Short mmCIF file of C-alpha atoms in Angstrom, two decimals:
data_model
loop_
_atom_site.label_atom_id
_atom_site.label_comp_id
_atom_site.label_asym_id
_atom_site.label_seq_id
_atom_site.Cartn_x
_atom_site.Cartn_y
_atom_site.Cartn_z
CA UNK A 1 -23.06 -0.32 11.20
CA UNK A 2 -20.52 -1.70 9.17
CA UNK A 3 -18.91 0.49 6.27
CA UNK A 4 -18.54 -2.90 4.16
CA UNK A 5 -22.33 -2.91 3.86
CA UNK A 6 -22.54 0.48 1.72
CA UNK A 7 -19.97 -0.61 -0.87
CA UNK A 8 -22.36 -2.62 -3.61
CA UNK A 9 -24.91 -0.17 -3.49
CA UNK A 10 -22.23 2.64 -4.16
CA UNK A 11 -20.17 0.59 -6.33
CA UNK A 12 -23.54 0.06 -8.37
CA UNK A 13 -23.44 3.92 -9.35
CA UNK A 14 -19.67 3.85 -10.22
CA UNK A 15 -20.48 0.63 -12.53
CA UNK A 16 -23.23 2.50 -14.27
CA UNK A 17 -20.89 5.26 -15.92
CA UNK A 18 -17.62 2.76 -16.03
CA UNK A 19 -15.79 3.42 -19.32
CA UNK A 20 -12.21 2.22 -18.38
CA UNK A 21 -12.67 -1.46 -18.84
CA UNK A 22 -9.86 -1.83 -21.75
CA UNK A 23 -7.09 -0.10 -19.86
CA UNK A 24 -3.38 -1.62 -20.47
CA UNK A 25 -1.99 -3.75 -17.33
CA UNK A 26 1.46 -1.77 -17.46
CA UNK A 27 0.86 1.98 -16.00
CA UNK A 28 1.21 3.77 -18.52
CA UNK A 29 2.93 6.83 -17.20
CA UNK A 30 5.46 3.78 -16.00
CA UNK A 31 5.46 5.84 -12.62
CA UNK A 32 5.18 3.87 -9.51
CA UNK A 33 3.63 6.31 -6.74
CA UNK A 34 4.55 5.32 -2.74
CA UNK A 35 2.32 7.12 -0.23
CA UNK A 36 0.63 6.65 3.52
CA UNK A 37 -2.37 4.85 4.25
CA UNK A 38 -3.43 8.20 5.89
CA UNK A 39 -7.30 8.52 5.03
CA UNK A 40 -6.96 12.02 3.95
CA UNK A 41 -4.80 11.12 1.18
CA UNK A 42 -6.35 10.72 -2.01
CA UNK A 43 -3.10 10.65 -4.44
CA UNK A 44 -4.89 10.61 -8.07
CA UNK A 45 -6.87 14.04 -7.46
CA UNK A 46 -3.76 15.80 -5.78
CA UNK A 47 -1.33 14.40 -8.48
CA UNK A 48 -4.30 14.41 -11.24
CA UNK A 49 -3.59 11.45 -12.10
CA UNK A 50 -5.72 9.20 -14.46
CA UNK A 51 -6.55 5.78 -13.84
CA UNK A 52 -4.42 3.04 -15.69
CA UNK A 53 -1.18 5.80 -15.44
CA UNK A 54 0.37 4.65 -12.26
CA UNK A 55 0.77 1.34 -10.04
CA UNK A 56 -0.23 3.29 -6.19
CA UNK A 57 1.40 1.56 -3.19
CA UNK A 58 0.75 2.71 0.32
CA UNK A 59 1.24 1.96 3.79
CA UNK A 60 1.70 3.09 6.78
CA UNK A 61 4.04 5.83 6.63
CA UNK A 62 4.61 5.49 2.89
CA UNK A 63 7.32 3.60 4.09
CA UNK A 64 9.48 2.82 0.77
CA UNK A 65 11.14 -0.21 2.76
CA UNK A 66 7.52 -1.76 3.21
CA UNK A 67 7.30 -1.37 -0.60
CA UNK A 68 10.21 -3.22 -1.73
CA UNK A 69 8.61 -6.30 -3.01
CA UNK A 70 5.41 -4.58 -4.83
CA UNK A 71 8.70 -2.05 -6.52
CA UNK A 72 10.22 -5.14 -7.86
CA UNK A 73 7.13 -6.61 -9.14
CA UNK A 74 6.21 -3.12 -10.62
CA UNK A 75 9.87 -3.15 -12.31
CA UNK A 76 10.18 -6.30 -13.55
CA UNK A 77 7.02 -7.45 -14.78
CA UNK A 78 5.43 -3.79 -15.50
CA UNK A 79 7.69 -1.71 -16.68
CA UNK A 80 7.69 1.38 -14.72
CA UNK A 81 10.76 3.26 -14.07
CA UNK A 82 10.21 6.12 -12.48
CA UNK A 83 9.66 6.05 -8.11
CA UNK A 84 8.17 9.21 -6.31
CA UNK A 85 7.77 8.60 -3.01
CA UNK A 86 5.45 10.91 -0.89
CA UNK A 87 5.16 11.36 3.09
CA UNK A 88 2.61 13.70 4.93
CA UNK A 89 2.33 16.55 7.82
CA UNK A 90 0.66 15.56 10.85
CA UNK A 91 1.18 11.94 9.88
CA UNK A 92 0.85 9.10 12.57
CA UNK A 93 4.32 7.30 11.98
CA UNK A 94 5.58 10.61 14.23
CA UNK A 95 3.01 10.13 16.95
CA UNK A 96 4.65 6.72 18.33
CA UNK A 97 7.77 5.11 18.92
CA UNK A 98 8.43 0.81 18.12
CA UNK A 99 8.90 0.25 21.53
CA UNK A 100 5.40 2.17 22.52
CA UNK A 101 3.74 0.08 20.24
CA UNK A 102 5.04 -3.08 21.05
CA UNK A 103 3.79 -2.27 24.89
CA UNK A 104 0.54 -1.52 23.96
CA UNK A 105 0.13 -5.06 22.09
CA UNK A 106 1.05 -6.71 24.92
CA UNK A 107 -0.97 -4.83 27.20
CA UNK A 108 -4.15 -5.66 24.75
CA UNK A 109 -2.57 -9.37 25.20
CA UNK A 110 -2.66 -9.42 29.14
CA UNK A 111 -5.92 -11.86 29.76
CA UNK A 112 -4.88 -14.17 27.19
CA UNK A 113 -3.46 -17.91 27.51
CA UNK A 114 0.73 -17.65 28.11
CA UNK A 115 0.88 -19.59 24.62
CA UNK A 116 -0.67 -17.07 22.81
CA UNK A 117 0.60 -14.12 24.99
CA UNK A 118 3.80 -15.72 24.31
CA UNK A 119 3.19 -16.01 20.51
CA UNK A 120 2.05 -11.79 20.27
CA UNK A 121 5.45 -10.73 22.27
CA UNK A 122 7.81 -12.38 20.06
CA UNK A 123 6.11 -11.56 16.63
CA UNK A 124 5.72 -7.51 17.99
CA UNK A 125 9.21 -7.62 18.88
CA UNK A 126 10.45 -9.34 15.97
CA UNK A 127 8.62 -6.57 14.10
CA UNK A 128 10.09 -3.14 12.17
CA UNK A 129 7.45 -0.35 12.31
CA UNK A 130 9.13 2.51 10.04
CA UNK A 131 8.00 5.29 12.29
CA UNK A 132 9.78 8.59 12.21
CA UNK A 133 10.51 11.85 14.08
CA UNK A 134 11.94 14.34 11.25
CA UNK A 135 9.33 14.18 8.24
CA UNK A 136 11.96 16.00 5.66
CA UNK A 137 15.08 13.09 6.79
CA UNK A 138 12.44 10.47 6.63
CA UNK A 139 11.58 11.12 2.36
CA UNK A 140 15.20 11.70 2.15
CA UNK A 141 16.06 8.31 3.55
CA UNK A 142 13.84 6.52 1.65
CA UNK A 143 14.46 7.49 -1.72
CA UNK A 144 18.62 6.91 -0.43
CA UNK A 145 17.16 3.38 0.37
CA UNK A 146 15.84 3.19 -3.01
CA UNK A 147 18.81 3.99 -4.44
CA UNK A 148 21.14 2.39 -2.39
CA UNK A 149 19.32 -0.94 -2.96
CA UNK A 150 20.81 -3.12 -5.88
CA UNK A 151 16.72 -4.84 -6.05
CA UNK A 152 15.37 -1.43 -7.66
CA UNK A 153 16.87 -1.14 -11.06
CA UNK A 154 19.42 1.44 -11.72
CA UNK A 155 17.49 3.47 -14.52
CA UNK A 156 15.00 4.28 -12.49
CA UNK A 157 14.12 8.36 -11.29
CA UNK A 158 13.21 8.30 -7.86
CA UNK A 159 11.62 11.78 -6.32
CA UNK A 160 10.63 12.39 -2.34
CA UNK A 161 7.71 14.71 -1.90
CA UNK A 162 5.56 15.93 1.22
CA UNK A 163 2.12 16.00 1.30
CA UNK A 164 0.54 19.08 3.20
CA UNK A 165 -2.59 17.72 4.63
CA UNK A 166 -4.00 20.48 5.91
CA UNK A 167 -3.69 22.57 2.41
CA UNK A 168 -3.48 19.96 -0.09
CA UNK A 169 -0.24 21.27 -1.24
CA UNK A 170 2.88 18.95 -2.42
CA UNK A 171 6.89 19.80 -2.47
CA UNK A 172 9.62 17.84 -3.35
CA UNK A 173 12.15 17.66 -0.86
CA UNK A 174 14.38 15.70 -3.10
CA UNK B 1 9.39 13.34 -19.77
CA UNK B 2 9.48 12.41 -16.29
CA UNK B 3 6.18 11.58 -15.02
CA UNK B 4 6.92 14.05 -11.51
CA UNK B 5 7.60 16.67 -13.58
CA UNK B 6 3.82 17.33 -13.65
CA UNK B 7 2.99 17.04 -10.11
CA UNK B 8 3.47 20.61 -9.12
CA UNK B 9 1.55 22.12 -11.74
CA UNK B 10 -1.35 19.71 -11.74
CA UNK B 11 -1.28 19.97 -7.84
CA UNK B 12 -1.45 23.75 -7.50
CA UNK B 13 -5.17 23.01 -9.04
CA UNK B 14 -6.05 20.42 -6.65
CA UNK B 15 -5.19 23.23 -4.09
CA UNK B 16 -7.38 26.02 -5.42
CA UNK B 17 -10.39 24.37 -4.69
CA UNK B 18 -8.93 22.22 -1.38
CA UNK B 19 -11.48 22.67 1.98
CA UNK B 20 -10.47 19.32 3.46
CA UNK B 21 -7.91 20.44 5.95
CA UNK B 22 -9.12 19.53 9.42
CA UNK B 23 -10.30 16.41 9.07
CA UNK B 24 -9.07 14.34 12.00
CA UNK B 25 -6.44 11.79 12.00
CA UNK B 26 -8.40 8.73 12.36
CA UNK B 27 -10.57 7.14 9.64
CA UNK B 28 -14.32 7.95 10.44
CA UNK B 29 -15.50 5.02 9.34
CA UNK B 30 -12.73 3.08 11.29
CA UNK B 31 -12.59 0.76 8.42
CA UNK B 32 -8.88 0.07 6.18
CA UNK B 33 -8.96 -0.90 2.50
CA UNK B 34 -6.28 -3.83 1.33
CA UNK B 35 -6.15 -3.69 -2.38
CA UNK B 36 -3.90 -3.99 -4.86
CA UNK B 37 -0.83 -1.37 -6.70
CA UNK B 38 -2.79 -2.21 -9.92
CA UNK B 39 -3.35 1.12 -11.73
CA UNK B 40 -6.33 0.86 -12.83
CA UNK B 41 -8.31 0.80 -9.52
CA UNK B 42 -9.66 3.94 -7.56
CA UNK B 43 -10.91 2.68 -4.25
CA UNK B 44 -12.38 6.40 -3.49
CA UNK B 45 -14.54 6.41 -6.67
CA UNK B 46 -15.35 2.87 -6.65
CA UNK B 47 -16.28 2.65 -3.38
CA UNK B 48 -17.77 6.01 -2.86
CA UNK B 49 -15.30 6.75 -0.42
CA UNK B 50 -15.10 10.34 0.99
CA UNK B 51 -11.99 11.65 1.73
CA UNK B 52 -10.79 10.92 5.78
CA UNK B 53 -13.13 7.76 6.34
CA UNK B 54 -10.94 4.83 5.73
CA UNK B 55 -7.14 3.93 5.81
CA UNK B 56 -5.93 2.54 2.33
CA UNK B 57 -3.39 0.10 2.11
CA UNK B 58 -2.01 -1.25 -1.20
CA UNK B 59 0.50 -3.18 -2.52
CA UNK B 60 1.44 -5.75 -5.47
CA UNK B 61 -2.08 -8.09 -4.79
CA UNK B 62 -3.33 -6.41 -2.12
CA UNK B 63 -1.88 -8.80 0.13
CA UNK B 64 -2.77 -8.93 3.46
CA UNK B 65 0.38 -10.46 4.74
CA UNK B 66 2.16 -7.80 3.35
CA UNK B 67 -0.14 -5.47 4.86
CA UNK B 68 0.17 -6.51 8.40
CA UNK B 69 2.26 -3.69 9.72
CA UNK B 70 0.35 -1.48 8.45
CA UNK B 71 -2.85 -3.27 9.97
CA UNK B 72 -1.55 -3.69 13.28
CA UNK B 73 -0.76 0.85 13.48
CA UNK B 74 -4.49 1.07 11.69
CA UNK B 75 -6.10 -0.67 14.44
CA UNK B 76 -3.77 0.07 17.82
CA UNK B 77 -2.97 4.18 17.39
CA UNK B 78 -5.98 5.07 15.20
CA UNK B 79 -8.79 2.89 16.04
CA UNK B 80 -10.36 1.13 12.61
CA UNK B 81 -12.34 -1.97 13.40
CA UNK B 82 -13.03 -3.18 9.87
CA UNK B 83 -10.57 -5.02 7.10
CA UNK B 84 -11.96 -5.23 3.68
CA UNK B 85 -9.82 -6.83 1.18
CA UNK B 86 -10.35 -6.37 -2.24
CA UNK B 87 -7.96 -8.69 -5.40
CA UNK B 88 -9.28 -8.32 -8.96
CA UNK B 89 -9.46 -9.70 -11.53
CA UNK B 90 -6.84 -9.52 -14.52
CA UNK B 91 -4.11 -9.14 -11.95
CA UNK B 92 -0.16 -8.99 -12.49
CA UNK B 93 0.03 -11.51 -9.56
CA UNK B 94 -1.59 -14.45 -11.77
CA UNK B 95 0.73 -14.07 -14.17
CA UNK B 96 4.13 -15.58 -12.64
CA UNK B 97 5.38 -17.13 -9.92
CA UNK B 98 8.39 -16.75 -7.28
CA UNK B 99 11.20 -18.51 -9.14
CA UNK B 100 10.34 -17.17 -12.27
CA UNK B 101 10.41 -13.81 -10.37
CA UNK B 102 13.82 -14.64 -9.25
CA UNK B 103 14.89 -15.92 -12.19
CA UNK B 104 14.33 -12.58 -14.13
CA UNK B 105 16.34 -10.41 -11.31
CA UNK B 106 19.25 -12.68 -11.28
CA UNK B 107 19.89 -12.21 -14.79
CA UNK B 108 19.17 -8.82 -15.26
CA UNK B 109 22.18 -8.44 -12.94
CA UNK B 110 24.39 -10.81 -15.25
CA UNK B 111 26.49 -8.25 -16.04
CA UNK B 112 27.24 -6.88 -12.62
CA UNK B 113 30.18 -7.54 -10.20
CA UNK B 114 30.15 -11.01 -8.19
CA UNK B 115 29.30 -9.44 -4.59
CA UNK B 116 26.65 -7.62 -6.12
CA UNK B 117 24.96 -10.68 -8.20
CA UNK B 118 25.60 -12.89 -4.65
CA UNK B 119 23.67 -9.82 -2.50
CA UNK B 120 20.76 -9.84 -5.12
CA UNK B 121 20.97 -13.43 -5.19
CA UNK B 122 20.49 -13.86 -1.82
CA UNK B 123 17.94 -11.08 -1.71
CA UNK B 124 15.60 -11.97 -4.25
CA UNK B 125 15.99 -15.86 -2.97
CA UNK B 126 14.57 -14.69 0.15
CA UNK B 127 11.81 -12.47 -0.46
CA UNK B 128 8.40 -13.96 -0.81
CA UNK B 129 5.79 -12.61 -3.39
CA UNK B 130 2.43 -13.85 -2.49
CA UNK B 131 1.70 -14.15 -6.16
CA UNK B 132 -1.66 -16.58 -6.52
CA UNK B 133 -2.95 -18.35 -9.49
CA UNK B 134 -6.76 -18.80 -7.77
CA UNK B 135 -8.45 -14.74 -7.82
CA UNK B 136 -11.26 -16.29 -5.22
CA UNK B 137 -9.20 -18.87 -2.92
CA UNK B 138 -6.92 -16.04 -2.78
CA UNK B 139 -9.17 -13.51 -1.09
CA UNK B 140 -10.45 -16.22 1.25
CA UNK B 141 -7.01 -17.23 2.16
CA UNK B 142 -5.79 -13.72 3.25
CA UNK B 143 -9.28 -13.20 5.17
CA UNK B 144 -7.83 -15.89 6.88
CA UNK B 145 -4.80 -15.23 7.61
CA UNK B 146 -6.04 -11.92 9.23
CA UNK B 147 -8.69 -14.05 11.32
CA UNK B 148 -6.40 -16.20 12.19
CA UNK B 149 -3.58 -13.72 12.93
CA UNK B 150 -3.27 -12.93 16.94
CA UNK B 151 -1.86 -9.63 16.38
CA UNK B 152 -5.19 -8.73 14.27
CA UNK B 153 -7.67 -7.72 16.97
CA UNK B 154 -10.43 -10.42 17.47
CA UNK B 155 -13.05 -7.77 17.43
CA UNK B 156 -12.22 -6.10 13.95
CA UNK B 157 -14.94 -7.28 11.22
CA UNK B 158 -12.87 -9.05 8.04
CA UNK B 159 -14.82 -9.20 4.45
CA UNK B 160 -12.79 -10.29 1.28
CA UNK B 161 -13.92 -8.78 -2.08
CA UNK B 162 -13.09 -8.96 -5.60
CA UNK B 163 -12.54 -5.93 -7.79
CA UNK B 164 -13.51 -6.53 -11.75
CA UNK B 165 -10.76 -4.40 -13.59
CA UNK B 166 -13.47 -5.04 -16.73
CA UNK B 167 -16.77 -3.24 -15.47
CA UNK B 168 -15.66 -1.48 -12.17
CA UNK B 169 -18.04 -4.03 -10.52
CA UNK B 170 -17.31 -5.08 -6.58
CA UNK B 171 -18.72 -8.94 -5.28
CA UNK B 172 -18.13 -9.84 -2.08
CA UNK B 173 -16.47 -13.39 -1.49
CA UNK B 174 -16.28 -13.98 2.31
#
């Protein structure tokens, strides 16, 4: 069955008890929060965070590069100025390397026409992934990306943090 | 007061009661959630999602351009089948476009030195932002762009939704 065909009767119970329906646009924490895609990740009950106090990006890998354009949006036209940028234990960025992945897509490709076999290999190749091996250099990285990059405003505090997933726990690393 | 400055304390209560740490990996449900940064949306409660059943991607719109990376990992190294993306209503994106975007960066840096307002210049001239103006043509346009996509696996079930920011109320549009 498909998961899609739960969400209005579930959504119907959330609706029922919705009070937060004159929240502000802006966050108003003005914190930005950048974390995984990883589904055991839920970042407002292991930050306890309310909703309406912070603009949540995530990706694979919590990858702070992927979240460039979404940071400058969140700067710019919403007013946060403050970046913390979480990766996870066990996560699946360390689990493959770009040029793994790009084999497997065009292995899945193999039985189709050259065009479009053609079409997957250069778009895969052409592609950045953001997978790491050391979890601790990766955060570290990424908030020097943030900082290093003349798109994220200087004012800005940007924090790196890992996310334990098999306790729940969270450190900053820097 | 910094905003991270909580996290540690408010965490160490999320941990007390934490009995979530061997969940596996991949999402149970093998679905992945695009939505948007927007702070005032909680997928999890909305949704009645449980923790480790879907991948949760989100960025400024909940574009699924931007979200193809991310896609392509979800569905090649951790098996989800199932896209929904959800846009809302009363969203940042409606409210500007590109070279107003652009505009604002480039003088914000007026006071900076000439190879720095040149880099951001160049930067910010070649980013896109997949801002929209229409809340429903937008969700069918990035359901097709995933359909349409050849490094989106044919098999993987696509629904676009919208989220209503004012009553917490899901709808599905394609």
């Amino acid at each position: 069955m498909s998961a899609h065909l739960d969400f209005v009767q579930k959504n119907a119970k959330y609706v029922e008890t919705f009070d937060k329906g004159d929240l502000p646009v802006p966050p108003q924490k003005k914190l930005l929060i950048v974390t995984c895609m990883d589904a055991r990740i839920d970042c407002y009950k292991s930050l306890g965070l309310e909703l309406g106090e912070a603009h949540v990006v995530r990706n694979a890998g919590g990858s702070a590069r992927d979240a460039l354009r979404s940071i400058l949006i969140s700067q710019r036209l919403l007013g946060t100025r403050e970046v913390a940028v979480f990766h996870h234990t066990n996560c699946g960025m360390q689990s493959f390397t770009a040029p793994q992945l790009r084999e497997i897509v065009k292995s899945d490709a193999q039985s189709r026409p050259e065009n479009e076999k053609e079409y997957i290999g250069k778009s895969v190749d052409g592609m950045e992934f953001y997978e790491f091996s050391d979890l601790e250099k990766s955060v570290k990285q990424d908030v020097q990306f943030l900082k290093d990059n003349l798109l994220v405003l200087d004012e800005a505090k940007i924090t790196g943090w890992i996310y334990d997933t098999a306790n729940g726990e969270v450190k900053q690393v820097v």
